[in-house]
Amino acid sequence: MSVKRASVHAKWVIGRVIGTKMLKTAKVRVTRLVLDPYLLKYYNKRKTYFAHDALQQCTVGDIVLLKALPESRSKHVKHELAEIVYKAGRVVDPLTGKSVAGTEFVELLTDLPPEEDTSLTQKLQELNITAASCGTDSPPTQTPTP
């Protein structure tokens, strides 16, 4: 009985897409840290893999997870795209919800709702929260009036 073995050593690899010009194929660069035994220093060692991307969903700059195929699809394609871990180029500011390119906003911030000038005590009074209802034994403190 013969056992079918994968044609590559790395079963799962993670890397950055550096090219998508080929039809249904992505070019992925994987970087590993390798220890130099003489200098005892780590160096980046990179290798390029060709991965089958059936839906053509990845773009240059994406971080992707590749899975080794049981048998190679062609001479160079020995992996397939399992998952896009991080999609590059679609960064959204969590506070404003606007898209960002570097340190600049892509959309203008003029259509944001104006912030209200209400103090914390007014918000607590609207919610009917007092110091006595919080379960503390200390007497309620007086707030200075503006």
mmCIF file with all atom_site columns, C-alpha atoms in Angstrom:
data_model
loop_
_atom_site.group_PDB
_atom_site.id
_atom_site.type_symbol
_atom_site.label_atom_id
_atom_site.label_alt_id
_atom_site.label_comp_id
_atom_site.label_asym_id
_atom_site.label_entity_id
_atom_site.label_seq_id
_atom_site.pdbx_PDB_ins_code
_atom_site.Cartn_x
_atom_site.Cartn_y
_atom_site.Cartn_z
_atom_site.occupancy
_atom_site.B_iso_or_equiv
_atom_site.pdbx_formal_charge
_atom_site.auth_seq_id
_atom_site.auth_comp_id
_atom_site.auth_asym_id
_atom_site.auth_atom_id
_atom_site.pdbx_PDB_model_num
ATOM 1   C CA . MET A 1 1   ? 0.000   0.000  0.000   1.00 0.00 ? 1   MET A CA 1
ATOM 2   C CA . SER A 1 2   ? 1.298   3.396  -0.898  1.00 0.00 ? 2   SER A CA 1
ATOM 3   C CA . VAL A 1 3   ? 0.597   6.451  1.153   1.00 0.00 ? 3   VAL A CA 1
ATOM 4   C CA . LYS A 1 4   ? -0.057  9.706  -0.671  1.00 0.00 ? 4   LYS A CA 1
ATOM 5   C CA . ARG A 1 5   ? 2.117   12.439 0.791   1.00 0.00 ? 5   ARG A CA 1
ATOM 6   C CA . ALA A 1 6   ? 1.988   16.168 0.310   1.00 0.00 ? 6   ALA A CA 1
ATOM 7   C CA . SER A 1 7   ? 4.521   17.541 -2.117  1.00 0.00 ? 7   SER A CA 1
ATOM 8   C CA . VAL A 1 8   ? 5.569   20.361 0.219   1.00 0.00 ? 8   VAL A CA 1
ATOM 9   C CA . HIS A 1 9   ? 6.979   20.431 3.723   1.00 0.00 ? 9   HIS A CA 1
ATOM 10  C CA . ALA A 1 10  ? 4.906   23.343 5.078   1.00 0.00 ? 10  ALA A CA 1
ATOM 11  C CA . LYS A 1 11  ? 1.267   22.287 5.530   1.00 0.00 ? 11  LYS A CA 1
ATOM 12  C CA . TRP A 1 12  ? 0.049   25.726 6.670   1.00 0.00 ? 12  TRP A CA 1
ATOM 13  C CA . VAL A 1 13  ? 1.885   28.994 6.012   1.00 0.00 ? 13  VAL A CA 1
ATOM 14  C CA . ILE A 1 14  ? 0.962   32.618 6.534   1.00 0.00 ? 14  ILE A CA 1
ATOM 15  C CA . GLY A 1 15  ? 2.300   35.414 4.350   1.00 0.00 ? 15  GLY A CA 1
ATOM 16  C CA . ARG A 1 16  ? 1.690   38.648 2.446   1.00 0.00 ? 16  ARG A CA 1
ATOM 17  C CA . VAL A 1 17  ? 0.312   38.762 -1.101  1.00 0.00 ? 17  VAL A CA 1
ATOM 18  C CA . ILE A 1 18  ? 2.818   40.416 -3.439  1.00 0.00 ? 18  ILE A CA 1
ATOM 19  C CA . GLY A 1 19  ? 1.173   39.741 -6.790  1.00 0.00 ? 19  GLY A CA 1
ATOM 20  C CA . THR A 1 20  ? -2.189  38.812 -8.312  1.00 0.00 ? 20  THR A CA 1
ATOM 21  C CA . LYS A 1 21  ? -1.541  39.279 -12.037 1.00 0.00 ? 21  LYS A CA 1
ATOM 22  C CA . MET A 1 22  ? -1.916  35.580 -12.853 1.00 0.00 ? 22  MET A CA 1
ATOM 23  C CA . LEU A 1 23  ? -5.367  34.123 -13.419 1.00 0.00 ? 23  LEU A CA 1
ATOM 24  C CA . LYS A 1 24  ? -6.723  32.515 -10.189 1.00 0.00 ? 24  LYS A CA 1
ATOM 25  C CA . THR A 1 25  ? -3.231  32.505 -8.666  1.00 0.00 ? 25  THR A CA 1
ATOM 26  C CA . ALA A 1 26  ? -1.708  34.682 -5.955  1.00 0.00 ? 26  ALA A CA 1
ATOM 27  C CA . LYS A 1 27  ? 1.992   35.176 -5.327  1.00 0.00 ? 27  LYS A CA 1
ATOM 28  C CA . VAL A 1 28  ? 2.613   35.097 -1.564  1.00 0.00 ? 28  VAL A CA 1
ATOM 29  C CA . ARG A 1 29  ? 5.840   35.953 0.279   1.00 0.00 ? 29  ARG A CA 1
ATOM 30  C CA . VAL A 1 30  ? 6.417   34.131 3.571   1.00 0.00 ? 30  VAL A CA 1
ATOM 31  C CA . THR A 1 31  ? 9.045   35.487 5.967   1.00 0.00 ? 31  THR A CA 1
ATOM 32  C CA . ARG A 1 32  ? 10.637  33.339 8.675   1.00 0.00 ? 32  ARG A CA 1
ATOM 33  C CA . LEU A 1 33  ? 13.244  34.091 11.322  1.00 0.00 ? 33  LEU A CA 1
ATOM 34  C CA . VAL A 1 34  ? 16.295  31.825 11.032  1.00 0.00 ? 34  VAL A CA 1
ATOM 35  C CA . LEU A 1 35  ? 19.062  31.627 13.622  1.00 0.00 ? 35  LEU A CA 1
ATOM 36  C CA . ASP A 1 36  ? 22.628  31.898 12.357  1.00 0.00 ? 36  ASP A CA 1
ATOM 37  C CA . PRO A 1 37  ? 24.505  29.247 14.373  1.00 0.00 ? 37  PRO A CA 1
ATOM 38  C CA . TYR A 1 38  ? 27.834  31.102 14.286  1.00 0.00 ? 38  TYR A CA 1
ATOM 39  C CA . LEU A 1 39  ? 26.691  34.657 15.012  1.00 0.00 ? 39  LEU A CA 1
ATOM 40  C CA . LEU A 1 40  ? 23.698  33.604 17.160  1.00 0.00 ? 40  LEU A CA 1
ATOM 41  C CA . LYS A 1 41  ? 21.603  36.254 15.473  1.00 0.00 ? 41  LYS A CA 1
ATOM 42  C CA . TYR A 1 42  ? 18.207  35.903 13.799  1.00 0.00 ? 42  TYR A CA 1
ATOM 43  C CA . TYR A 1 43  ? 17.778  36.859 10.151  1.00 0.00 ? 43  TYR A CA 1
ATOM 44  C CA . ASN A 1 44  ? 14.712  37.122 7.939   1.00 0.00 ? 44  ASN A CA 1
ATOM 45  C CA . LYS A 1 45  ? 14.524  34.333 5.398   1.00 0.00 ? 45  LYS A CA 1
ATOM 46  C CA . ARG A 1 46  ? 11.792  34.703 2.839   1.00 0.00 ? 46  ARG A CA 1
ATOM 47  C CA . LYS A 1 47  ? 10.286  32.325 0.363   1.00 0.00 ? 47  LYS A CA 1
ATOM 48  C CA . THR A 1 48  ? 7.727   32.904 -2.364  1.00 0.00 ? 48  THR A CA 1
ATOM 49  C CA . TYR A 1 49  ? 4.784   30.556 -2.859  1.00 0.00 ? 49  TYR A CA 1
ATOM 50  C CA . PHE A 1 50  ? 2.200   30.437 -5.620  1.00 0.00 ? 50  PHE A CA 1
ATOM 51  C CA . ALA A 1 51  ? -1.283  29.763 -4.251  1.00 0.00 ? 51  ALA A CA 1
ATOM 52  C CA . HIS A 1 52  ? -4.531  28.886 -6.003  1.00 0.00 ? 52  HIS A CA 1
ATOM 53  C CA . ASP A 1 53  ? -7.110  31.651 -5.457  1.00 0.00 ? 53  ASP A CA 1
ATOM 54  C CA . ALA A 1 54  ? -10.274 30.307 -7.095  1.00 0.00 ? 54  ALA A CA 1
ATOM 55  C CA . LEU A 1 55  ? -12.471 33.336 -6.365  1.00 0.00 ? 55  LEU A CA 1
ATOM 56  C CA . GLN A 1 56  ? -9.728  35.927 -7.031  1.00 0.00 ? 56  GLN A CA 1
ATOM 57  C CA . GLN A 1 57  ? -10.607 37.629 -3.760  1.00 0.00 ? 57  GLN A CA 1
ATOM 58  C CA . CYS A 1 58  ? -7.188  38.664 -2.453  1.00 0.00 ? 58  CYS A CA 1
ATOM 59  C CA . THR A 1 59  ? -5.342  41.858 -3.386  1.00 0.00 ? 59  THR A CA 1
ATOM 60  C CA . VAL A 1 60  ? -1.748  42.982 -3.031  1.00 0.00 ? 60  VAL A CA 1
ATOM 61  C CA . GLY A 1 61  ? -0.884  43.613 0.617   1.00 0.00 ? 61  GLY A CA 1
ATOM 62  C CA . ASP A 1 62  ? -3.358  41.153 2.171   1.00 0.00 ? 62  ASP A CA 1
ATOM 63  C CA . ILE A 1 63  ? -2.166  38.795 4.885   1.00 0.00 ? 63  ILE A CA 1
ATOM 64  C CA . VAL A 1 64  ? -3.340  35.294 3.909   1.00 0.00 ? 64  VAL A CA 1
ATOM 65  C CA . LEU A 1 65  ? -3.265  31.756 5.266   1.00 0.00 ? 65  LEU A CA 1
ATOM 66  C CA . LEU A 1 66  ? -2.223  29.075 2.792   1.00 0.00 ? 66  LEU A CA 1
ATOM 67  C CA . LYS A 1 67  ? -2.938  25.361 2.963   1.00 0.00 ? 67  LYS A CA 1
ATOM 68  C CA . ALA A 1 68  ? -0.777  22.782 1.195   1.00 0.00 ? 68  ALA A CA 1
ATOM 69  C CA . LEU A 1 69  ? -2.548  20.770 -1.505  1.00 0.00 ? 69  LEU A CA 1
ATOM 70  C CA . PRO A 1 70  ? -2.337  16.963 -1.398  1.00 0.00 ? 70  PRO A CA 1
ATOM 71  C CA . GLU A 1 71  ? -0.953  17.044 -4.946  1.00 0.00 ? 71  GLU A CA 1
ATOM 72  C CA . SER A 1 72  ? 0.273   20.080 -6.841  1.00 0.00 ? 72  SER A CA 1
ATOM 73  C CA . ARG A 1 73  ? -2.070  21.768 -9.310  1.00 0.00 ? 73  ARG A CA 1
ATOM 74  C CA . SER A 1 74  ? 0.741   22.719 -11.665 1.00 0.00 ? 74  SER A CA 1
ATOM 75  C CA . LYS A 1 75  ? 4.516   22.973 -11.717 1.00 0.00 ? 75  LYS A CA 1
ATOM 76  C CA . HIS A 1 76  ? 4.606   25.892 -9.267  1.00 0.00 ? 76  HIS A CA 1
ATOM 77  C CA . VAL A 1 77  ? 1.174   25.988 -7.563  1.00 0.00 ? 77  VAL A CA 1
ATOM 78  C CA . LYS A 1 78  ? 1.332   23.726 -4.505  1.00 0.00 ? 78  LYS A CA 1
ATOM 79  C CA . HIS A 1 79  ? -0.871  25.682 -2.042  1.00 0.00 ? 79  HIS A CA 1
ATOM 80  C CA . GLU A 1 80  ? -4.393  27.042 -1.968  1.00 0.00 ? 80  GLU A CA 1
ATOM 81  C CA . LEU A 1 81  ? -5.789  30.134 -0.295  1.00 0.00 ? 81  LEU A CA 1
ATOM 82  C CA . ALA A 1 82  ? -7.477  29.025 2.934   1.00 0.00 ? 82  ALA A CA 1
ATOM 83  C CA . GLU A 1 83  ? -8.349  32.369 4.516   1.00 0.00 ? 83  GLU A CA 1
ATOM 84  C CA . ILE A 1 84  ? -7.683  36.081 4.252   1.00 0.00 ? 84  ILE A CA 1
ATOM 85  C CA . VAL A 1 85  ? -6.460  36.930 7.749   1.00 0.00 ? 85  VAL A CA 1
ATOM 86  C CA . TYR A 1 86  ? -6.184  40.709 7.269   1.00 0.00 ? 86  TYR A CA 1
ATOM 87  C CA . LYS A 1 87  ? -7.571  42.640 4.323   1.00 0.00 ? 87  LYS A CA 1
ATOM 88  C CA . ALA A 1 88  ? -5.233  45.505 3.429   1.00 0.00 ? 88  ALA A CA 1
ATOM 89  C CA . GLY A 1 89  ? -6.432  48.960 2.450   1.00 0.00 ? 89  GLY A CA 1
ATOM 90  C CA . ARG A 1 90  ? -9.759  49.049 4.271   1.00 0.00 ? 90  ARG A CA 1
ATOM 91  C CA . VAL A 1 91  ? -8.823  50.730 7.552   1.00 0.00 ? 91  VAL A CA 1
ATOM 92  C CA . VAL A 1 92  ? -11.695 52.389 9.432   1.00 0.00 ? 92  VAL A CA 1
ATOM 93  C CA . ASP A 1 93  ? -11.289 54.797 12.335  1.00 0.00 ? 93  ASP A CA 1
ATOM 94  C CA . PRO A 1 94  ? -13.136 53.277 15.328  1.00 0.00 ? 94  PRO A CA 1
ATOM 95  C CA . LEU A 1 95  ? -14.272 56.639 16.740  1.00 0.00 ? 95  LEU A CA 1
ATOM 96  C CA . THR A 1 96  ? -15.678 58.275 13.632  1.00 0.00 ? 96  THR A CA 1
ATOM 97  C CA . GLY A 1 97  ? -16.414 55.252 11.445  1.00 0.00 ? 97  GLY A CA 1
ATOM 98  C CA . LYS A 1 98  ? -14.705 56.951 8.471   1.00 0.00 ? 98  LYS A CA 1
ATOM 99  C CA . SER A 1 99  ? -12.128 55.279 6.240   1.00 0.00 ? 99  SER A CA 1
ATOM 100 C CA . VAL A 1 100 ? -8.492  56.257 6.765   1.00 0.00 ? 100 VAL A CA 1
ATOM 101 C CA . ALA A 1 101 ? -5.449  56.231 4.474   1.00 0.00 ? 101 ALA A CA 1
ATOM 102 C CA . GLY A 1 102 ? -2.328  56.550 6.614   1.00 0.00 ? 102 GLY A CA 1
ATOM 103 C CA . THR A 1 103 ? -2.939  59.410 9.029   1.00 0.00 ? 103 THR A CA 1
ATOM 104 C CA . GLU A 1 104 ? -5.435  61.229 6.794   1.00 0.00 ? 104 GLU A CA 1
ATOM 105 C CA . PHE A 1 105 ? -9.182  60.692 6.454   1.00 0.00 ? 105 PHE A CA 1
ATOM 106 C CA . VAL A 1 106 ? -10.414 59.681 3.005   1.00 0.00 ? 106 VAL A CA 1
ATOM 107 C CA . GLU A 1 107 ? -13.857 61.175 3.657   1.00 0.00 ? 107 GLU A CA 1
ATOM 108 C CA . LEU A 1 108 ? -14.416 64.640 5.071   1.00 0.00 ? 108 LEU A CA 1
ATOM 109 C CA . LEU A 1 109 ? -15.394 64.943 8.735   1.00 0.00 ? 109 LEU A CA 1
ATOM 110 C CA . THR A 1 110 ? -17.919 67.774 8.160   1.00 0.00 ? 110 THR A CA 1
ATOM 111 C CA . ASP A 1 111 ? -20.964 65.511 8.253   1.00 0.00 ? 111 ASP A CA 1
ATOM 112 C CA . LEU A 1 112 ? -20.336 64.309 11.829  1.00 0.00 ? 112 LEU A CA 1
ATOM 113 C CA . PRO A 1 113 ? -23.063 65.075 14.380  1.00 0.00 ? 113 PRO A CA 1
ATOM 114 C CA . PRO A 1 114 ? -22.175 67.975 16.690  1.00 0.00 ? 114 PRO A CA 1
ATOM 115 C CA . GLU A 1 115 ? -21.161 67.036 20.198  1.00 0.00 ? 115 GLU A CA 1
ATOM 116 C CA . GLU A 1 116 ? -23.491 68.148 22.973  1.00 0.00 ? 116 GLU A CA 1
ATOM 117 C CA . ASP A 1 117 ? -22.144 70.234 25.852  1.00 0.00 ? 117 ASP A CA 1
ATOM 118 C CA . THR A 1 118 ? -23.820 68.323 28.659  1.00 0.00 ? 118 THR A CA 1
ATOM 119 C CA . SER A 1 119 ? -22.050 67.550 31.856  1.00 0.00 ? 119 SER A CA 1
ATOM 120 C CA . LEU A 1 120 ? -21.853 64.185 33.567  1.00 0.00 ? 120 LEU A CA 1
ATOM 121 C CA . THR A 1 121 ? -24.242 65.235 36.335  1.00 0.00 ? 121 THR A CA 1
ATOM 122 C CA . GLN A 1 122 ? -26.917 66.240 33.818  1.00 0.00 ? 122 GLN A CA 1
ATOM 123 C CA . LYS A 1 123 ? -26.592 62.890 32.066  1.00 0.00 ? 123 LYS A CA 1
ATOM 124 C CA . LEU A 1 124 ? -26.892 61.094 35.416  1.00 0.00 ? 124 LEU A CA 1
ATOM 125 C CA . GLN A 1 125 ? -29.968 63.117 36.299  1.00 0.00 ? 125 GLN A CA 1
ATOM 126 C CA . GLU A 1 126 ? -31.551 62.180 32.965  1.00 0.00 ? 126 GLU A CA 1
ATOM 127 C CA . LEU A 1 127 ? -30.940 58.528 33.760  1.00 0.00 ? 127 LEU A CA 1
ATOM 128 C CA . ASN A 1 128 ? -32.199 58.973 37.370  1.00 0.00 ? 128 ASN A CA 1
ATOM 129 C CA . ILE A 1 129 ? -28.952 57.741 38.871  1.00 0.00 ? 129 ILE A CA 1
ATOM 130 C CA . THR A 1 130 ? -27.898 59.065 42.255  1.00 0.00 ? 130 THR A CA 1
ATOM 131 C CA . ALA A 1 131 ? -25.179 58.100 44.693  1.00 0.00 ? 131 ALA A CA 1
ATOM 132 C CA . ALA A 1 132 ? -27.777 56.538 47.020  1.00 0.00 ? 132 ALA A CA 1
ATOM 133 C CA . SER A 1 133 ? -29.057 54.171 44.331  1.00 0.00 ? 133 SER A CA 1
ATOM 134 C CA . CYS A 1 134 ? -25.535 52.854 43.676  1.00 0.00 ? 134 CYS A CA 1
ATOM 135 C CA . GLY A 1 135 ? -25.470 51.218 47.108  1.00 0.00 ? 135 GLY A CA 1
ATOM 136 C CA . THR A 1 136 ? -22.746 53.325 48.661  1.00 0.00 ? 136 THR A CA 1
ATOM 137 C CA . ASP A 1 137 ? -22.995 54.372 52.322  1.00 0.00 ? 137 ASP A CA 1
ATOM 138 C CA . SER A 1 138 ? -21.349 57.742 51.795  1.00 0.00 ? 138 SER A CA 1
ATOM 139 C CA . PRO A 1 139 ? -23.555 60.830 51.647  1.00 0.00 ? 139 PRO A CA 1
ATOM 140 C CA . PRO A 1 140 ? -24.133 62.306 48.202  1.00 0.00 ? 140 PRO A CA 1
ATOM 141 C CA . THR A 1 141 ? -21.699 65.037 47.284  1.00 0.00 ? 141 THR A CA 1
ATOM 142 C CA . GLN A 1 142 ? -22.841 68.445 46.177  1.00 0.00 ? 142 GLN A CA 1
ATOM 143 C CA . THR A 1 143 ? -21.975 69.497 42.651  1.00 0.00 ? 143 THR A CA 1
ATOM 144 C CA . PRO A 1 144 ? -20.884 73.072 42.011  1.00 0.00 ? 144 PRO A CA 1
ATOM 145 C CA . THR A 1 145 ? -23.344 75.077 39.966  1.00 0.00 ? 145 THR A CA 1
ATOM 146 C CA . PRO A 1 146 ? -21.930 76.945 36.990  1.00 0.00 ? 146 PRO A CA 1
#
